[in-house]
Coordinates of C-alpha atoms in Angstrom, one line a residue:
M1 CA -11.7 106.3 115.8
L2 CA -9.6 103.5 117.9
V3 CA -7.2 102.6 115.0
L4 CA -6.6 106.3 114.6
G5 CA -6.1 107.3 118.0
I6 CA -3.5 104.8 118.2
V7 CA -2.2 106.5 115.2
L8 CA -1.7 109.8 116.2
A9 CA -0.7 108.3 119.8
A10 CA 2.4 107.2 118.0
L11 CA 3.4 110.0 116.0
N12 CA 3.5 111.9 119.5
L13 CA 5.9 109.5 120.9
R14 CA 9.4 111.2 119.6
P15 CA 8.9 114.3 118.6
A16 CA 9.4 115.6 122.1
I17 CA 13.2 114.0 122.1
T18 CA 15.0 114.0 118.7
S19 CA 13.1 118.0 117.7
L20 CA 15.6 118.5 120.5
G21 CA 18.3 116.6 119.4
A22 CA 18.0 118.6 116.2
L23 CA 18.5 121.6 117.8
L24 CA 21.0 120.6 121.1
E25 CA 23.1 123.0 120.0
E26 CA 21.2 126.0 119.6
V27 CA 19.4 125.0 123.2
R28 CA 22.9 124.8 124.5
D29 CA 23.8 127.8 123.9
G30 CA 20.1 129.8 124.8
L31 CA 20.9 128.0 127.9
G32 CA 24.2 128.4 128.5
M33 CA 24.5 124.6 129.0
S34 CA 27.4 122.6 129.2
G35 CA 28.3 119.4 127.6
S36 CA 27.4 117.6 130.7
V37 CA 24.1 119.1 131.9
A38 CA 23.1 118.6 127.6
G39 CA 23.8 114.6 128.0
L40 CA 21.6 114.7 131.3
L41 CA 19.4 116.8 129.7
T42 CA 19.5 113.5 126.5
S43 CA 19.2 111.0 129.1
V44 CA 15.4 112.7 131.0
P45 CA 13.9 110.5 128.6
P46 CA 13.9 107.1 129.7
L47 CA 14.8 108.3 132.9
C48 CA 11.1 109.4 132.4
F49 CA 10.1 106.5 130.9
A50 CA 11.1 104.2 133.9
V51 CA 9.6 105.7 136.9
F52 CA 6.4 107.3 135.5
G53 CA 5.8 104.2 132.8
V54 CA 5.7 101.5 135.7
T55 CA 2.1 102.9 137.2
A56 CA 0.3 103.5 133.8
P57 CA -1.0 99.7 134.5
R58 CA -2.4 100.7 137.6
L59 CA -3.8 104.6 136.0
A60 CA -5.1 101.5 133.3
R61 CA -7.2 99.2 135.6
R62 CA -8.2 102.0 137.8
F63 CA -10.0 105.1 135.3
G64 CA -9.7 103.2 132.0
P65 CA -6.3 102.5 129.7
G66 CA -8.3 104.9 127.1
A67 CA -8.3 108.0 129.5
V68 CA -4.9 107.4 131.0
V69 CA -3.9 107.6 127.2
C70 CA -5.9 109.9 126.2
A71 CA -4.8 112.4 130.1
G72 CA -1.3 111.5 128.9
M73 CA -1.7 112.7 124.6
A74 CA -3.1 116.3 127.0
A75 CA 0.4 115.9 129.2
I76 CA 2.7 116.2 126.4
T77 CA 1.0 119.1 124.7
A78 CA 1.1 121.6 128.0
G79 CA 4.7 119.6 128.3
L80 CA 6.2 120.9 124.5
L81 CA 4.3 124.3 124.8
L82 CA 5.2 125.4 128.0
R83 CA 9.6 124.1 128.1
P84 CA 11.1 126.6 125.0
Y85 CA 9.4 129.0 127.3
V86 CA 9.7 128.9 131.2
G87 CA 13.2 129.9 131.3
G88 CA 16.2 128.3 132.2
T89 CA 17.5 125.0 132.2
A90 CA 15.4 124.0 136.0
G91 CA 12.2 125.1 133.5
F92 CA 13.2 123.6 130.4
L93 CA 13.5 119.6 132.7
A94 CA 10.5 120.4 134.4
A95 CA 8.5 121.5 131.1
S96 CA 10.1 118.6 129.3
A97 CA 9.4 115.7 131.9
L98 CA 6.1 117.0 131.5
A99 CA 5.8 116.0 127.7
L100 CA 7.8 112.7 128.7
M101 CA 4.9 111.7 131.1
G102 CA 2.5 111.5 128.8
I103 CA 4.5 109.8 126.4
A104 CA 5.7 107.1 129.1
V105 CA 2.0 106.7 130.2
G106 CA 1.4 106.3 125.9
N107 CA 4.5 103.4 125.6
V108 CA 3.2 101.2 128.0
L109 CA -0.1 101.1 127.4
M110 CA -0.3 101.0 123.7
P111 CA 1.0 97.0 123.3
V112 CA -2.0 96.5 125.8
V113 CA -4.4 98.7 124.0
V114 CA -3.6 96.9 120.7
K115 CA -3.0 93.1 123.3
R116 CA -6.7 94.2 123.6
H117 CA -8.4 94.9 120.9
F118 CA -6.5 93.0 118.5
P119 CA -5.9 90.0 119.9
D120 CA -6.0 88.7 116.2
R121 CA -4.1 90.9 115.1
V122 CA -1.5 91.9 116.7
G123 CA 1.6 91.6 114.6
P124 CA -0.1 94.4 111.3
M125 CA -1.1 96.5 114.3
T126 CA 1.5 96.5 116.2
G127 CA 3.0 96.8 112.4
L128 CA 1.3 99.8 112.1
Y129 CA 1.4 101.9 115.7
S130 CA 5.3 101.5 114.7
M131 CA 5.1 103.1 111.5
A132 CA 3.5 106.0 112.9
L133 CA 5.7 106.2 115.8
A134 CA 8.8 106.4 113.5
L135 CA 6.7 108.3 111.0
G136 CA 6.5 111.2 114.2
T137 CA 10.2 111.1 115.1
S138 CA 11.9 110.8 111.4
L139 CA 9.5 113.8 110.7
A140 CA 10.6 115.9 113.7
A141 CA 14.0 115.5 112.8
A142 CA 14.2 115.8 109.5
V143 CA 11.5 119.9 109.8
T144 CA 12.6 121.0 112.8
V145 CA 15.4 123.1 111.3
P146 CA 13.2 124.4 109.1
L147 CA 10.1 125.3 110.5
A148 CA 13.3 127.2 113.9
D149 CA 13.7 129.4 110.6
A150 CA 10.6 129.7 109.4
L151 CA 9.3 130.8 112.7
G152 CA 11.7 133.2 113.1
G153 CA 14.9 131.6 113.3
G154 CA 14.5 131.2 117.1
W155 CA 14.6 127.8 118.9
Q156 CA 11.9 128.3 120.7
P157 CA 9.5 128.3 118.6
G158 CA 11.2 125.2 116.5
L159 CA 10.3 122.9 119.7
A160 CA 7.5 124.6 119.9
V161 CA 5.2 123.8 117.0
W162 CA 4.6 120.0 117.9
A163 CA 2.8 120.6 120.3
V164 CA -0.4 121.0 118.0
L165 CA 1.0 117.4 116.3
A166 CA -0.2 116.3 120.5
A167 CA -3.3 118.6 120.4
A168 CA -4.5 116.8 117.6
A169 CA -3.9 113.4 119.2
V170 CA -6.4 114.3 121.9
P171 CA -10.1 114.5 120.3
P172 CA -10.2 110.6 119.0
W173 CA -9.3 109.5 122.6
L174 CA -12.5 111.9 123.9
T175 CA -14.7 109.8 121.6
Q176 CA -13.8 106.6 122.8
L177 CA -14.0 107.4 127.2
R178 CA -17.5 108.4 125.8
V179 CA -18.1 105.6 123.4
R180 CA -17.1 103.9 126.9
G181 CA -19.3 105.9 129.1
A182 CA -22.7 104.7 127.6
G183 CA -21.8 101.1 127.3
P184 CA -24.5 99.9 129.2
R185 CA -23.6 96.1 128.8
G186 CA -21.1 96.6 131.8
T187 CA -18.0 98.1 130.2
R188 CA -17.3 100.7 132.5
T189 CA -14.0 101.0 134.6
D190 CA -13.6 101.0 138.3
D191 CA -11.0 99.4 140.1
R192 CA -10.8 96.3 140.0
G193 CA -11.3 95.9 136.3
T194 CA -9.7 96.6 133.3
G195 CA -11.4 99.2 131.0
D196 CA -13.9 99.2 128.1
H197 CA -14.1 96.0 126.2
G198 CA -10.7 94.3 128.5
V199 CA -10.2 91.1 129.5
D200 CA -13.1 89.7 131.1
D201 CA -13.2 86.6 132.5
R202 CA -14.0 84.6 129.0
A203 CA -11.4 85.6 127.5
A204 CA -9.4 84.9 130.2
G205 CA -10.0 81.7 130.1
E206 CA -9.9 81.4 126.6
H207 CA -6.0 82.3 127.0
G208 CA -5.8 79.4 129.8
T209 CA -6.1 81.7 132.4
D210 CA -9.2 81.3 134.1
N211 CA -10.3 83.5 136.8
R212 CA -12.4 81.7 138.6
S213 CA -10.5 78.5 138.9
A214 CA -8.9 77.3 142.4
G215 CA -5.4 78.7 143.7
P216 CA -1.7 76.8 144.1
D217 CA -3.6 77.0 148.4
G218 CA -7.0 75.3 146.9
R219 CA -9.2 77.8 147.5
R220 CA -11.7 79.7 144.9
T221 CA -10.5 83.3 144.5
A222 CA -13.5 85.5 146.3
R223 CA -14.8 88.1 143.7
P224 CA -13.7 86.6 140.1
G225 CA -12.0 90.1 138.1
A226 CA -9.5 90.7 134.8
A227 CA -6.8 92.8 137.4
E228 CA -6.5 89.8 139.4
P229 CA -4.2 87.7 137.0
A230 CA -2.3 90.1 136.9
R231 CA -2.1 90.4 141.2
R232 CA -1.2 87.2 140.8
L233 CA 1.3 86.9 137.9
R234 CA 5.1 87.3 139.1
V235 CA 6.8 88.1 136.4
T236 CA 10.0 88.7 138.5
R237 CA 10.4 84.5 138.2
S238 CA 10.5 85.1 134.7
R239 CA 14.2 85.2 133.0
T240 CA 12.7 85.6 129.5
A241 CA 10.9 89.0 131.7
W242 CA 14.7 89.6 132.2
A243 CA 16.2 88.6 128.7
L244 CA 13.1 90.9 127.4
A245 CA 13.3 94.2 129.6
L246 CA 17.5 93.9 129.3
F247 CA 17.3 93.7 125.3
F248 CA 14.8 97.0 125.5
G249 CA 17.0 98.3 128.0
L250 CA 19.6 98.8 125.3
Q251 CA 18.4 99.3 122.0
A252 CA 16.6 102.5 124.3
T253 CA 20.6 102.8 125.5
A254 CA 21.4 103.0 121.4
A255 CA 18.0 104.8 120.4
Y256 CA 18.1 107.4 123.0
I257 CA 22.3 108.3 122.5
T258 CA 21.3 108.4 118.3
M259 CA 17.9 110.4 118.9
G260 CA 20.0 112.8 120.9
W261 CA 23.6 112.8 119.6
M262 CA 23.1 111.9 116.2
A263 CA 23.0 115.3 114.6
Q264 CA 26.1 116.7 117.0
I265 CA 27.8 113.9 115.8
Y266 CA 27.5 114.8 112.0
R267 CA 27.6 118.4 112.3
D268 CA 31.1 118.3 114.4
A269 CA 32.4 116.2 111.5
G270 CA 32.3 120.0 109.7
V271 CA 28.4 118.5 108.0
A272 CA 25.5 121.5 107.7
A273 CA 23.0 121.9 110.1
G274 CA 20.4 120.8 108.0
T275 CA 21.5 118.2 106.5
A276 CA 23.1 116.7 109.5
G277 CA 18.3 117.0 111.0
L278 CA 18.1 115.2 107.4
L279 CA 20.2 112.4 108.0
L280 CA 19.2 112.0 111.1
A281 CA 15.5 111.9 109.7
V282 CA 16.4 109.6 107.5
T283 CA 17.9 107.3 110.3
M284 CA 14.7 108.2 111.6
V285 CA 12.7 107.5 108.7
M286 CA 13.7 103.7 108.3
G287 CA 11.5 102.9 110.7
V288 CA 8.4 103.4 108.6
P289 CA 8.5 100.7 106.3
L290 CA 10.4 98.3 108.4
A291 CA 8.5 98.8 111.4
F292 CA 5.8 97.5 109.2
V293 CA 7.3 94.7 108.0
I294 CA 9.3 93.4 111.2
P295 CA 5.9 92.5 113.6
R296 CA 4.7 90.8 110.5
L297 CA 6.9 89.0 109.9
A298 CA 9.0 88.5 114.1
A299 CA 4.8 87.0 115.0
R300 CA 4.7 84.6 112.2
L301 CA 8.4 83.5 113.2
P302 CA 8.5 80.9 116.9
R303 CA 12.4 82.3 117.9
Q304 CA 12.7 85.8 116.9
G305 CA 16.7 85.4 117.0
P306 CA 17.1 85.9 113.4
I307 CA 16.0 89.2 113.5
V308 CA 17.8 90.4 116.0
L309 CA 20.6 88.9 115.1
A310 CA 20.2 91.4 111.6
L311 CA 19.6 93.9 113.4
G312 CA 23.0 94.5 115.5
T313 CA 24.6 93.0 112.3
C314 CA 24.0 95.9 111.2
G315 CA 23.8 98.6 114.1
L316 CA 27.7 97.5 114.3
A317 CA 28.1 98.4 110.3
G318 CA 26.7 101.6 111.1
Y319 CA 28.6 102.8 113.9
A320 CA 31.8 101.8 112.2
G321 CA 31.8 103.4 109.8
L322 CA 30.6 106.6 111.5
Y323 CA 34.3 106.2 113.6
L324 CA 36.4 105.5 110.6
A325 CA 34.6 108.0 108.1
P326 CA 31.2 110.2 109.7
A327 CA 31.0 112.9 107.0
G328 CA 32.2 110.5 103.6
G329 CA 29.4 107.6 104.2
A330 CA 26.8 110.1 106.5
W331 CA 23.8 108.2 104.4
V332 CA 25.2 105.2 104.7
W333 CA 25.8 105.3 108.2
A334 CA 22.6 106.8 108.4
V335 CA 20.4 103.8 106.8
L336 CA 22.4 101.1 108.5
L337 CA 21.7 102.9 111.7
G338 CA 17.9 103.3 110.5
V339 CA 18.0 99.8 111.0
S340 CA 19.3 98.9 113.5
N341 CA 17.1 100.9 115.4
C342 CA 13.8 98.7 114.4
A343 CA 14.8 96.6 117.6
F344 CA 12.1 99.2 119.3
P345 CA 9.3 97.4 117.1
L346 CA 10.8 93.9 117.4
A347 CA 10.8 94.2 121.2
L348 CA 7.1 95.2 121.5
T349 CA 5.7 92.6 119.2
M350 CA 8.2 90.2 122.1
V351 CA 6.3 92.1 124.4
G352 CA 3.0 91.5 123.1
M353 CA 3.5 86.8 121.9
R354 CA 5.6 86.4 125.7
A355 CA 2.8 86.7 127.3
R356 CA -1.0 85.2 126.3
T357 CA -3.2 87.3 128.1
G358 CA -4.3 91.4 128.1
A359 CA -3.3 90.9 132.1
G360 CA 0.4 89.7 131.4
V361 CA 0.8 91.8 128.5
A362 CA -0.2 94.5 130.8
Q363 CA 2.3 93.7 133.6
L364 CA 4.7 92.3 131.1
S365 CA 4.9 95.1 128.8
A366 CA 5.5 97.8 132.4
F367 CA 7.8 95.4 133.6
A368 CA 10.0 95.1 130.3
Q369 CA 9.4 99.4 129.3
S370 CA 10.5 100.4 133.2
T371 CA 12.9 98.2 134.4
G372 CA 14.8 97.9 130.4
Y373 CA 14.5 102.9 130.6
L374 CA 17.0 102.3 133.7
I375 CA 18.5 100.4 132.2
S376 CA 19.7 102.9 129.0
I377 CA 19.4 105.6 132.1
P378 CA 23.6 106.3 131.4
G379 CA 24.2 106.0 128.1
P380 CA 23.6 109.0 126.5
L381 CA 25.1 110.2 130.1
L382 CA 28.1 109.1 130.0
V383 CA 28.3 110.2 125.9
G384 CA 27.9 113.2 126.9
V385 CA 30.4 113.4 129.1
L386 CA 32.4 111.1 127.4
Y387 CA 32.8 113.2 124.3
Q388 CA 33.1 116.5 127.1
H389 CA 36.3 114.9 128.2
T390 CA 37.9 113.5 125.4
G391 CA 37.0 116.7 122.8
G392 CA 36.0 114.2 120.1
W393 CA 33.1 110.7 119.1
G394 CA 35.9 108.2 119.0
V395 CA 35.4 106.3 122.2
P396 CA 31.8 108.0 122.3
I397 CA 31.3 105.3 119.4
A398 CA 33.4 103.1 120.4
L399 CA 30.8 102.7 123.6
M400 CA 27.7 101.8 121.4
A401 CA 29.0 99.9 119.5
A402 CA 30.8 97.8 122.3
L403 CA 27.0 97.6 123.8
M404 CA 25.2 95.9 120.7
V405 CA 27.0 92.7 121.4
P406 CA 24.8 92.0 124.8
Q407 CA 21.8 93.6 123.5
M408 CA 21.8 90.9 120.7
A409 CA 22.4 88.2 123.6
A410 CA 19.3 89.4 125.1
G411 CA 17.4 89.6 122.1
V412 CA 18.0 86.4 121.3
L413 CA 17.2 84.3 125.0
A414 CA 14.3 86.8 124.7
G415 CA 12.9 85.8 120.7
R416 CA 12.7 82.0 122.3
D417 CA 9.1 80.4 122.2
R418 CA 7.7 80.6 125.6
T419 CA 4.8 83.0 128.3
V420 CA 5.8 84.9 131.5
E421 CA 3.4 82.8 132.8
D422 CA 4.4 79.4 132.4
E423 CA 8.4 80.4 133.7
A424 CA 6.1 82.7 136.1
G425 CA 4.6 79.4 137.7
E426 CA 6.9 76.5 136.7
D427 CA 9.3 78.6 139.4
A428 CA 6.0 79.6 141.9
T429 CA 5.5 75.8 141.9
R430 CA 9.4 74.5 142.6

């Protein structure tokens, strides 16, 4: 049931974004948006992910990861159902933010759930989760326009229908809550713990961190608990954590520019709306097989730099083709950019590999994702501004290609064989 919950949650972490990308022109016309305002709209997802994602570990310690993910799925359902019908740009943005709040906590807590419940299967489970995420992303891109036509031709039902998929993700997590509540063996979550089946003292000891050992000042902790290592670990002291945050931020920039603007790029090049949605779906669906293969491969390698470079090279080739002949080689560019977008499951895998304990993964996941999404906020907005003021896609595409270079450099640094606990401990001792 937990695996089913993870898969259904992952399916719902992107349709709110790619369904909007497929109907962006209709939404702009319906709400009277300019290109700059539409760029702001495509920047809302990373902003919400940064703001709300940083609260996820604290909420998980207080209520348990299962409860927080369950509430997140309910928020996605409500937001997707409300946003097409609240009226006006402000209401649309507010309802979108509600859905994106639920997505934000899911983004952060999925690697934590995988690490805690499947510690010896981080690669395969991350691949399964990433594959489901890519499937949901591509499905929304491919069928939103046909669904809108089938439901009467308006963009409102085409967007609202995705609330049904989000609602289907709630029951498995409710089941997990009932299992937690019935457990007699101390699995209850309180404000000191990590939730059911969390990282306890024994698990922490097995991974090299004993909550009962003496601290740097020689004193023992007064009250052992799973949350203690998370409070002591200063992840900002780790160079690997910063490299991973930068890599995550730059790949998120590329992903949200793609999800928000790719269909529009093809439509402006003369491609029909339905075909443009399918091209976006092809870009997204590449993550289905590759999201299962790449994490498994990455987990077996001590360094993930070569994978980073291979994905980045595909991205540069895709942007070059999109610049030179967007319609002529549209399907090829869609495939290449889809391969490049698989930097996301690679980043998730590295989050699980760059920390030894569940508590460390939770803190690193929150830091890398929240900081990364903050980094990614200006990208989609800047693309919208450049598109409006230059009257074409040449300059925006050149910007996308230029950002791929520092993404590759940061990924190579983040892929080195080391953990944030080691680096933070070394810096603290020094």
